[in-house]
Short mmCIF file of C-alpha atoms in Angstrom, two decimals:
data_model
loop_
_atom_site.label_atom_id
_atom_site.label_comp_id
_atom_site.label_asym_id
_atom_site.label_seq_id
_atom_site.Cartn_x
_atom_site.Cartn_y
_atom_site.Cartn_z
CA MET R 10 22.59 -19.60 -22.13
CA ASN R 11 22.41 -20.85 -18.53
CA ALA R 12 22.30 -17.43 -16.86
CA ALA R 13 18.51 -17.26 -16.51
CA PRO R 14 18.03 -20.78 -15.02
CA THR R 15 20.92 -20.16 -12.63
CA ALA R 16 19.38 -16.87 -11.55
CA ASN R 17 16.01 -18.57 -11.01
CA ILE R 18 17.60 -21.28 -8.84
CA ALA R 19 19.40 -18.63 -6.78
CA GLU R 20 16.17 -16.70 -6.26
CA ARG R 21 14.32 -19.85 -5.23
CA LYS R 22 17.03 -20.52 -2.66
CA ARG R 23 16.71 -16.96 -1.35
CA GLN R 24 12.96 -17.42 -1.13
CA LEU R 25 13.38 -20.63 0.86
CA VAL R 26 15.66 -18.84 3.33
CA ARG R 27 13.20 -15.97 3.65
CA ASN R 28 10.39 -18.41 4.36
CA GLU R 29 12.47 -20.27 6.93
CA LEU R 30 13.27 -17.01 8.72
CA ALA R 31 9.65 -15.90 8.61
CA LEU R 32 8.36 -19.15 10.08
CA ALA R 33 10.98 -19.10 12.83
CA ALA R 34 10.05 -15.51 13.64
CA VAL R 35 6.35 -16.29 13.85
CA THR R 36 6.99 -19.16 16.25
CA LEU R 37 9.09 -17.00 18.56
CA LEU R 38 6.83 -13.98 18.33
CA ALA R 39 3.77 -16.06 19.13
CA ASP R 40 5.49 -17.54 22.19
CA GLN R 41 7.32 -14.49 23.50
CA GLY R 42 5.57 -11.44 22.08
CA PHE R 43 6.76 -8.93 19.49
CA GLU R 44 8.65 -6.52 21.73
CA GLU R 45 10.32 -9.31 23.70
CA THR R 46 11.68 -11.11 20.64
CA THR R 47 14.99 -9.93 19.16
CA VAL R 48 16.50 -10.39 15.74
CA ASP R 49 19.36 -12.28 17.41
CA GLN R 50 16.88 -14.82 18.77
CA ILE R 51 15.30 -15.25 15.35
CA VAL R 52 18.59 -15.88 13.56
CA ALA R 53 19.76 -18.19 16.33
CA ALA R 54 16.64 -20.31 15.80
CA VAL R 55 17.69 -21.01 12.21
CA GLY R 56 21.47 -21.09 12.78
CA MET R 57 22.16 -17.88 10.88
CA SER R 58 24.29 -14.82 11.59
CA ARG R 59 22.78 -11.38 11.99
CA ARG R 60 24.84 -10.19 9.03
CA THR R 61 23.30 -12.87 6.83
CA PHE R 62 19.85 -11.94 8.14
CA SER R 63 20.38 -8.35 6.95
CA ARG R 64 20.79 -9.60 3.39
CA TYR R 65 17.17 -10.76 3.44
CA PHE R 66 15.33 -8.41 5.79
CA GLN R 67 15.86 -4.99 7.31
CA SER R 68 13.90 -5.61 10.50
CA LYS R 69 11.81 -8.18 12.33
CA GLU R 70 8.70 -6.33 11.07
CA ASP R 71 9.80 -7.13 7.52
CA VAL R 72 10.11 -10.82 8.38
CA VAL R 73 6.47 -11.10 9.41
CA VAL R 74 5.12 -8.89 6.63
CA HIS R 75 7.00 -11.09 4.14
CA LEU R 76 4.39 -13.77 4.80
CA LEU R 77 1.77 -11.43 3.35
CA ALA R 78 3.66 -10.41 0.24
CA GLY R 79 3.22 -13.61 -1.73
CA ALA R 80 -0.47 -13.89 -0.88
CA GLY R 81 -1.04 -10.26 -1.89
CA ALA R 82 0.61 -10.76 -5.27
CA GLN R 83 -1.43 -13.92 -5.82
CA MET R 84 -4.63 -12.09 -4.88
CA CYS R 85 -3.98 -9.38 -7.50
CA ALA R 86 -3.14 -12.04 -10.09
CA GLU R 87 -6.40 -13.86 -9.32
CA LEU R 88 -8.39 -10.64 -9.74
CA SER R 89 -6.68 -9.89 -13.03
CA ALA R 90 -7.48 -13.37 -14.31
CA ARG R 91 -11.22 -13.17 -13.63
CA PRO R 92 -13.55 -12.91 -16.67
CA ASP R 93 -13.98 -9.32 -17.83
CA ASP R 94 -17.77 -9.61 -17.76
CA GLU R 95 -17.86 -10.82 -14.15
CA PRO R 96 -19.28 -8.17 -11.77
CA PRO R 97 -16.76 -6.57 -9.38
CA ALA R 98 -18.20 -8.07 -6.19
CA PRO R 99 -17.77 -11.78 -7.07
CA ALA R 100 -14.45 -11.04 -8.79
CA LEU R 101 -13.10 -9.35 -5.66
CA ARG R 102 -14.52 -12.03 -3.39
CA HIS R 103 -12.85 -14.74 -5.46
CA ALA R 104 -9.53 -12.88 -5.33
CA LEU R 105 -9.75 -12.55 -1.55
CA SER R 106 -10.20 -16.30 -1.24
CA VAL R 107 -6.40 -16.43 -1.56
CA PHE R 108 -6.32 -15.12 2.00
CA THR R 109 -9.37 -16.85 3.40
CA SER R 110 -8.15 -20.23 2.14
CA LEU R 111 -5.02 -19.83 4.29
CA CYS R 112 -7.27 -19.90 7.34
CA ASP R 113 -8.56 -23.30 6.28
CA ALA R 114 -5.25 -24.73 5.05
CA ASP R 115 -3.15 -23.79 8.11
CA PRO R 116 -5.48 -22.29 10.74
CA ASP R 117 -3.08 -22.37 13.69
CA ARG R 118 -0.21 -20.60 11.95
CA THR R 119 -2.53 -18.15 10.19
CA LEU R 120 -4.21 -17.33 13.49
CA HIS R 121 -0.82 -16.69 15.13
CA VAL R 122 0.34 -14.45 12.29
CA SER R 123 -2.98 -12.58 12.05
CA ARG R 124 -3.15 -11.93 15.79
CA LEU R 125 0.44 -10.70 15.83
CA ILE R 126 -0.24 -8.30 12.97
CA LEU R 127 -3.56 -6.95 14.21
CA ASP R 128 -2.48 -6.60 17.86
CA THR R 129 1.01 -5.16 17.32
CA PRO R 130 0.98 -1.48 16.26
CA ALA R 131 4.27 -1.71 14.33
CA LEU R 132 3.07 -4.74 12.39
CA LEU R 133 -0.40 -3.34 11.83
CA ALA R 134 1.16 -0.22 10.32
CA ARG R 135 3.16 -2.36 7.89
CA PHE R 136 0.06 -4.44 7.09
CA LEU R 137 -1.94 -1.31 6.30
CA GLU R 138 0.93 -0.08 4.14
CA ARG R 139 0.78 -3.33 2.18
CA GLN R 140 -2.99 -3.07 2.00
CA SER R 141 -2.69 0.40 0.48
CA GLN R 142 -0.39 -1.01 -2.21
CA TRP R 143 -2.85 -3.81 -2.93
CA GLN R 144 -5.70 -1.31 -3.14
CA ALA R 145 -3.84 0.71 -5.79
CA GLU R 146 -3.06 -2.38 -7.87
CA MET R 147 -6.55 -3.83 -7.51
CA GLY R 148 -8.07 -0.46 -8.39
CA GLY R 149 -6.07 -0.41 -11.61
CA ILE R 150 -7.26 -3.90 -12.47
CA LEU R 151 -10.90 -2.99 -11.79
CA ALA R 152 -10.55 0.16 -13.89
CA ARG R 153 -9.23 -1.86 -16.82
CA ARG R 154 -12.08 -4.35 -16.48
CA ALA R 155 -14.65 -1.55 -16.39
CA GLY R 156 -13.05 0.39 -19.24
CA VAL R 157 -12.54 3.56 -17.20
CA GLU R 158 -9.51 5.69 -16.41
CA PRO R 159 -8.29 5.03 -12.86
CA ASP R 160 -7.08 8.63 -12.49
CA ALA R 161 -10.43 10.05 -13.57
CA ASP R 162 -12.85 7.67 -11.84
CA LEU R 163 -12.80 7.14 -8.07
CA ARG R 164 -14.97 4.03 -8.13
CA PRO R 165 -12.35 1.32 -8.90
CA ALA R 166 -10.01 2.40 -6.09
CA LEU R 167 -12.96 2.85 -3.74
CA ALA R 168 -14.34 -0.60 -4.58
CA ALA R 169 -10.93 -2.18 -3.93
CA GLY R 170 -10.65 -0.33 -0.62
CA VAL R 171 -14.12 -1.35 0.50
CA ALA R 172 -13.42 -5.01 -0.37
CA LEU R 173 -10.15 -5.00 1.57
CA THR R 174 -11.87 -3.38 4.54
CA ALA R 175 -14.52 -6.10 4.45
CA PHE R 176 -11.78 -8.71 4.49
CA GLN R 177 -9.95 -7.02 7.37
CA THR R 178 -13.20 -6.79 9.34
CA GLY R 179 -13.81 -10.50 8.85
CA LEU R 180 -10.21 -11.25 9.79
CA ARG R 181 -10.54 -9.27 13.02
CA ARG R 182 -13.71 -11.16 13.95
CA TRP R 183 -12.04 -14.48 13.08
CA VAL R 184 -9.04 -13.69 15.29
CA ASP R 185 -11.29 -12.52 18.15
CA SER R 186 -13.12 -15.86 17.96
CA ASP R 187 -9.78 -17.73 18.25
CA GLY R 188 -10.49 -19.23 14.87
CA THR R 189 -13.75 -20.86 15.93
CA LYS R 190 -15.82 -18.95 13.40
CA ALA R 191 -15.53 -19.78 9.69
CA MET R 192 -13.43 -17.14 7.94
CA ASP R 193 -15.16 -17.65 4.59
CA GLU R 194 -18.57 -17.15 6.19
CA LEU R 195 -17.46 -13.97 7.94
CA VAL R 196 -16.13 -12.47 4.71
CA ASP R 197 -19.25 -13.61 2.84
CA GLN R 198 -21.40 -11.80 5.40
CA ALA R 199 -19.35 -8.64 4.98
CA PHE R 200 -19.58 -8.86 1.19
CA ALA R 201 -23.35 -9.30 1.33
CA MET R 202 -23.50 -5.88 2.97
CA ILE R 203 -21.11 -4.06 0.65
CA THR R 204 -21.96 -5.60 -2.75
CA PRO R 205 -24.14 -2.65 -3.89
CA ALA R 206 -21.22 -0.30 -3.23
CA LEU R 207 -18.96 -2.35 -5.53
CA ASP R 208 -21.10 -1.82 -8.64
CA LEU R 209 -19.06 0.03 -11.27
CA SER R 210 -21.76 -0.01 -13.93
CA ALA R 211 -23.84 2.81 -12.48
CA ASP R 212 -23.29 6.39 -13.66
CA PRO R 213 -21.01 8.02 -11.04
CA SER R 214 -22.62 11.42 -11.64
#
């Protein structure tokens, strides 16, 4: 009877440890640089052994990308929860506010993490891998909303990809400005340009 609650508590504890490791890694990486920071330094910062670290992450890349995982899942959940009759552009923009709101809630940390990811080839590759996964999931959600088959219609996956590219473009501009520009405004500007391309109501033929 108590197996499920016990399992949930154990997973919450694991999540707290993952978050602690991720935050320690970001602090070190921001100060020292990605290549210069070792896993041993990260685990030392939180008083953990390397063996224990390996139970949670396979590499220091995974530690940083972990910070994106929760936000990505929340973004897909937000998109899925939008009203079915809402056009794709505002639905996607609302879903992406999960990321843009991080820039307002914790701008310093988000700026550090974003700069690390965008300026470190190994991390950027992992970020793009995650983005590809989000695109597939978001494309499936858009296809369901539009009543089309995702395997037969390119538009849902394309719309998701275009929206994510708009976000990444705004993120790059935000990082280049050292956070002085408003992230929401940058993404809004990008969406104003791409909204016609997100329309799934037109005949694709």
